[in-house]
XYZ file of C-alpha atoms in Angstrom:
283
model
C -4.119 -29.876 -58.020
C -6.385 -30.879 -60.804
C -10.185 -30.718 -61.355
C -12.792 -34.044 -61.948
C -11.522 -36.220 -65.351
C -15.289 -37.530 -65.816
C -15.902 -36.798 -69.379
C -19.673 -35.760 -70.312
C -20.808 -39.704 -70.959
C -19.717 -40.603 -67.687
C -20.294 -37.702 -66.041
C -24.426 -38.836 -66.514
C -23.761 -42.290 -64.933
C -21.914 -41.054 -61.707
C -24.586 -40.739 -58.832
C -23.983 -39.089 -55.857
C -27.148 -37.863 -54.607
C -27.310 -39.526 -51.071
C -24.751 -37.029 -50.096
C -26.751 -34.230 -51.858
C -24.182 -34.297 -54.365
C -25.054 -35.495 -58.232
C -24.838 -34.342 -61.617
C -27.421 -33.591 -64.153
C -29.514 -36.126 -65.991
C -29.255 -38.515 -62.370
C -32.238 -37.008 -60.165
C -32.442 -37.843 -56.457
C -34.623 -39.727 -55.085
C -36.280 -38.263 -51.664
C -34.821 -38.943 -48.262
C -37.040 -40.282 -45.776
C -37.132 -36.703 -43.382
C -37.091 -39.114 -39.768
C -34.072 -38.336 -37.889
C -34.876 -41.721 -36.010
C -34.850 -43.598 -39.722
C -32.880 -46.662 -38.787
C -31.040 -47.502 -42.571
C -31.569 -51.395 -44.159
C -27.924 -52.885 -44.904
C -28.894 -51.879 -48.739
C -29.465 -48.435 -48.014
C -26.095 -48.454 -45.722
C -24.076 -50.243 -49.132
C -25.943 -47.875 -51.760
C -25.192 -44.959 -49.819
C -21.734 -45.645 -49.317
C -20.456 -46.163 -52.938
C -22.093 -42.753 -53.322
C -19.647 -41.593 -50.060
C -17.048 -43.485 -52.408
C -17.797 -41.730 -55.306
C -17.736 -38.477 -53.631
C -14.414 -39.045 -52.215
C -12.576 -39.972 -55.770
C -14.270 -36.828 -56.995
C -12.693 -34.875 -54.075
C -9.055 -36.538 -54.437
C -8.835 -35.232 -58.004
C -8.716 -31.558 -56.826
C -5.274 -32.840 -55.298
C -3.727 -34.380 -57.875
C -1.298 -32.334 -59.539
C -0.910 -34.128 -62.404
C -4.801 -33.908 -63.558
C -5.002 -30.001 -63.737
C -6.583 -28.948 -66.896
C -10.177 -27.198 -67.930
C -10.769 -29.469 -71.178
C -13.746 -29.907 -72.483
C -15.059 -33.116 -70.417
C -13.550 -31.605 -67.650
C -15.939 -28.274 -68.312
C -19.386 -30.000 -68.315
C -18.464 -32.810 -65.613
C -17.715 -29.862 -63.138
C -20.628 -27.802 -64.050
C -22.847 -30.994 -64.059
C -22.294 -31.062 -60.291
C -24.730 -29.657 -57.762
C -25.210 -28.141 -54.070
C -25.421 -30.513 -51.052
C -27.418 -30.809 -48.182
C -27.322 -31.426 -44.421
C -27.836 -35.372 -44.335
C -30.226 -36.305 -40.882
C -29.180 -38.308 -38.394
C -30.584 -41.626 -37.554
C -30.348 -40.722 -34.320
C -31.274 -38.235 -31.742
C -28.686 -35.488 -30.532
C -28.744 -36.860 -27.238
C -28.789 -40.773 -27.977
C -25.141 -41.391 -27.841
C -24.569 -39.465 -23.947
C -22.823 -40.578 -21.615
C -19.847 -40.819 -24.668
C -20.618 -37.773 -27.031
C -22.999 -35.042 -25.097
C -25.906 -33.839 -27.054
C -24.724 -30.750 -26.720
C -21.739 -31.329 -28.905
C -23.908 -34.042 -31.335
C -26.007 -30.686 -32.153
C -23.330 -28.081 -32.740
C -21.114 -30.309 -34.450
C -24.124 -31.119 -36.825
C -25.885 -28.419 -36.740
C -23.067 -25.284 -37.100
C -19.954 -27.437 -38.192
C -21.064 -29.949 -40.558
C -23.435 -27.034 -41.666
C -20.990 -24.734 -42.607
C -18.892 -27.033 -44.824
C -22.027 -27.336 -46.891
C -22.444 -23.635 -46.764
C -18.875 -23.029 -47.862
C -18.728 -25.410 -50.749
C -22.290 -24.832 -52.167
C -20.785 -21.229 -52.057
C -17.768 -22.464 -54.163
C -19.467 -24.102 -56.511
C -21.485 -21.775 -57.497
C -18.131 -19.221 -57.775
C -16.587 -21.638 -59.807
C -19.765 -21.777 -62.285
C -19.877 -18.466 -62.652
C -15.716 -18.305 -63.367
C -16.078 -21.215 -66.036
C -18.642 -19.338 -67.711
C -16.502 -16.110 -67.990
C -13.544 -18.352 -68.846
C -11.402 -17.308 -66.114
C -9.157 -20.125 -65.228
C -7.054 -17.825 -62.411
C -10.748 -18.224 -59.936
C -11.192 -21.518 -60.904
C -7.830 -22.362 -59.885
C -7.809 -20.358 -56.548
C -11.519 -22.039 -55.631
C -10.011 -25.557 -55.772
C -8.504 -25.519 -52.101
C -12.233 -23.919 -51.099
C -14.479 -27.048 -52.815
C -11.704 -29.686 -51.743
C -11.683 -28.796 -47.860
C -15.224 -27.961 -47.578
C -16.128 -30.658 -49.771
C -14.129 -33.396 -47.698
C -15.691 -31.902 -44.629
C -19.322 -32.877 -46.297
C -17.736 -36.895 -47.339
C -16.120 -36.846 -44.396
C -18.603 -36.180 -41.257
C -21.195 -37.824 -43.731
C -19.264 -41.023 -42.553
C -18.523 -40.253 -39.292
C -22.265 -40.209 -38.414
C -22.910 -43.524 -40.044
C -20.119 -44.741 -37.950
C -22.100 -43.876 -34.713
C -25.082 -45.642 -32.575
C -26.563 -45.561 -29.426
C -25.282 -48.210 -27.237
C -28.918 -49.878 -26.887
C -29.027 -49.928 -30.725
C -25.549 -52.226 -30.637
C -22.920 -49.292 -30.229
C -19.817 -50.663 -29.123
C -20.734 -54.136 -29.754
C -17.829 -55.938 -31.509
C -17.818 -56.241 -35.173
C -18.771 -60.200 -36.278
C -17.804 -62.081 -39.397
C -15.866 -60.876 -41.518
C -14.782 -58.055 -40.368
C -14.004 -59.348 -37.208
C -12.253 -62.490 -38.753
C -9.782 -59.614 -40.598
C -8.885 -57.786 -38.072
C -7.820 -60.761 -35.823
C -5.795 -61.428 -38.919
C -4.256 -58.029 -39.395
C -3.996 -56.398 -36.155
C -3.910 -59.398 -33.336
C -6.720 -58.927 -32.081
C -9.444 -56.083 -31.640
C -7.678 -54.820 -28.481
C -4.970 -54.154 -30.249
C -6.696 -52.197 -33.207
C -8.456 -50.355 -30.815
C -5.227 -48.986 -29.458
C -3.437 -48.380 -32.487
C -6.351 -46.401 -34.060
C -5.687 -44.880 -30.534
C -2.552 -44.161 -30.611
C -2.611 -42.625 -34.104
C -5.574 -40.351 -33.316
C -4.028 -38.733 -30.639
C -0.590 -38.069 -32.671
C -2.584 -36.487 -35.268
C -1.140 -32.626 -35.108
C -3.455 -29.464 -35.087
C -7.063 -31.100 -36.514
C -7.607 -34.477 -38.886
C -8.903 -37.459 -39.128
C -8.084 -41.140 -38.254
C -9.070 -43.923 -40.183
C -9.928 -48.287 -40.577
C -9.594 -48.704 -43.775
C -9.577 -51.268 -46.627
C -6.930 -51.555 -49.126
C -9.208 -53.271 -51.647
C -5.799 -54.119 -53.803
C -4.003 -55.930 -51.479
C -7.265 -56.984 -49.519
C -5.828 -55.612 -46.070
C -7.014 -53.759 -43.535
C -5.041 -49.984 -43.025
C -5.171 -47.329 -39.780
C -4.243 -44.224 -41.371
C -4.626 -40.179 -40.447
C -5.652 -37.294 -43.064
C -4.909 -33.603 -42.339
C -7.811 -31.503 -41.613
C -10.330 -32.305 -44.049
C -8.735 -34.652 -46.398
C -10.756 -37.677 -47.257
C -8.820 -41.438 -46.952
C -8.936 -41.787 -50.364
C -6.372 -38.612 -51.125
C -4.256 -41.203 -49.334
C -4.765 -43.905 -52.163
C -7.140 -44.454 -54.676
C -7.692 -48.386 -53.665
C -8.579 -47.395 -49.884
C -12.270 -47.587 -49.010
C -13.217 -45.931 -45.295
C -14.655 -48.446 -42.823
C -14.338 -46.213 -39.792
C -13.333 -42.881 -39.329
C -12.849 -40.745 -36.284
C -13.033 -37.163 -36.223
C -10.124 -35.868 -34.051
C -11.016 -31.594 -34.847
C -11.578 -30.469 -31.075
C -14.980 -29.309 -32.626
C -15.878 -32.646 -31.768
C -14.535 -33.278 -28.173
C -13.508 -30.244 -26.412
C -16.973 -28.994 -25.012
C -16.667 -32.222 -23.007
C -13.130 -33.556 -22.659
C -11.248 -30.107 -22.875
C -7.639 -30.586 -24.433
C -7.742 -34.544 -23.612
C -8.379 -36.086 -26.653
C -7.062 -39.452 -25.860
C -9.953 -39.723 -23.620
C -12.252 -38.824 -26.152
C -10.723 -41.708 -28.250
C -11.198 -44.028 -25.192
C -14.946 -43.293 -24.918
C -16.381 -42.987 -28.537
C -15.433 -46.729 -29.054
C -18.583 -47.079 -26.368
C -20.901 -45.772 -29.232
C -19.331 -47.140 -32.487
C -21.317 -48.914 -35.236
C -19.305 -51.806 -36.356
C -22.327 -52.852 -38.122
C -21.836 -49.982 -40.612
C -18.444 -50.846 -41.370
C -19.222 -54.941 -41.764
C -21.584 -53.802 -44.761
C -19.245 -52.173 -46.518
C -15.931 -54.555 -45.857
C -18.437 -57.195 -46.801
C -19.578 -55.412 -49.807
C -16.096 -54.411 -50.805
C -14.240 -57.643 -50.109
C -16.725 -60.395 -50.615
């Protein structure tokens, strides 16, 4: 595992900060507090190369190869700052008969919450260890900041990927996006069931994922373990959709069947989301 190779020049250009996350010299500009805030396709593309950015930072804490405390390594890390519970631009309710509120608000609320909780408590461990010098605590805090850390990245995108169905949740994607997965999958039935399929194979808790190979231009379905982001799966694979499969985020409502819950959440998915940033990333 291995910490973040930004050196101190570029550690001052990397902005995070619509995740909470940033380091010093980039300050944030306010979030408008309206959890009904619907987002402009700019906001949507700006916020997600800082979801992008977050999740390269995140897949360096896996990489073996990259362990060191060197200098740039030192004042990138220390550069970075607590996060914050993002709002949703929608109500906890909005996307019943699919997700209950009930579940919206704890996941939110208590799940999402305490991955922020857990990794701003990290951090600030792993300050305090850098500043004593004691490289056995930073070491050990790395699994602590990666998994609570990929939690934060990871429901951050998950509730972009969601919308009431009178807002267009569940409509098919157009363009684009729609032209590539005809190309890649068949046809969006047949995405639809291998995301699916893959979900519900997914043992214990994880994630499943559409995602874009932005090297070979293709569109991927792939699974992470627990709270791994898609990019610990390769560095050229931008998120388009991802699907929470934790039981945090079904079982109130479907019990132990989660291929039901994959069924239904299709009924409230924002394809519109995931258009933006295929169309940003693959113009």
């Amino acid at each position: 595992m291995g910490w973040f190779q930004f050196g101190p020049k570029q550690a001052q250009q990397v902005k995070i900060s619509g995740l909470g996350l940033k380091f010093k010299g980039t300050p944030e500009k306010p979030r408008p507090a309206s959890p009904t805030v619907k987002f402009s396709p700019f906001v949507h593309c700006r916020r997600h190369t800082r979801l992008l950015q977050s999740s390269m930072a995140l897949r360096t804490l896996i990489t073996r190869k990259s362990l060191g405390l060197g200098l740039g390594v030192s004042q990138s890390v220390r550069g970075l700052q607590t996060v914050s519970l993002p709002d949703l631009p929608y109500d906890y309710g909005a996307l019943e008969p699919a997700i209950s509120g009930e579940i919206m608000k704890l996941h939110h609320q208590k799940h999402h919450q305490t991955y922020i909780t857990n990794y701003n408590k990290a951090l600030e461990q792993l300050h305090e260890a850098m500043e004593k010098g004691d490289s056995s605590t930073v070491v050990k805090l790395q699994g602590a900041i990666k998994f609570n850390g990929g939690g934060h990245v990871n429901h951050s995108i998950f509730w972009k990927n969601l919308t009431p169905v009178h807002e267009g949740g569940g409509e098919p994607p157009k363009g684009s996006l729609g032209w590539a997965i005809d190309t890649h999958f068949g046809s969006m039935e047949a995405l639809v069931a291998k995301i699916n399929s893959e979900g519900a194979a997914v043992q214990g808790s994880g994630w499943v994922w559409l995602g874009l190979d932005k090297d070979l231009k293709k569109l991927v379905v792939e699974t992470t373990a627990n709270q791994d982001p898609l990019v610990t799966k390769g560095p050229n694979l931008v998120p388009l959709l991802g699907i929470d499969v934790w039981e945090h985020a079904y079982y109130l409502q479907y019990k132990n069947v989660r291929p039901d819950y994959l069924k239904n959440v299709w009924k409230v998915i924002d394809w519109k989301y995931a258009s933006e940033v295929y169309e940003k990333e693959c113009p």
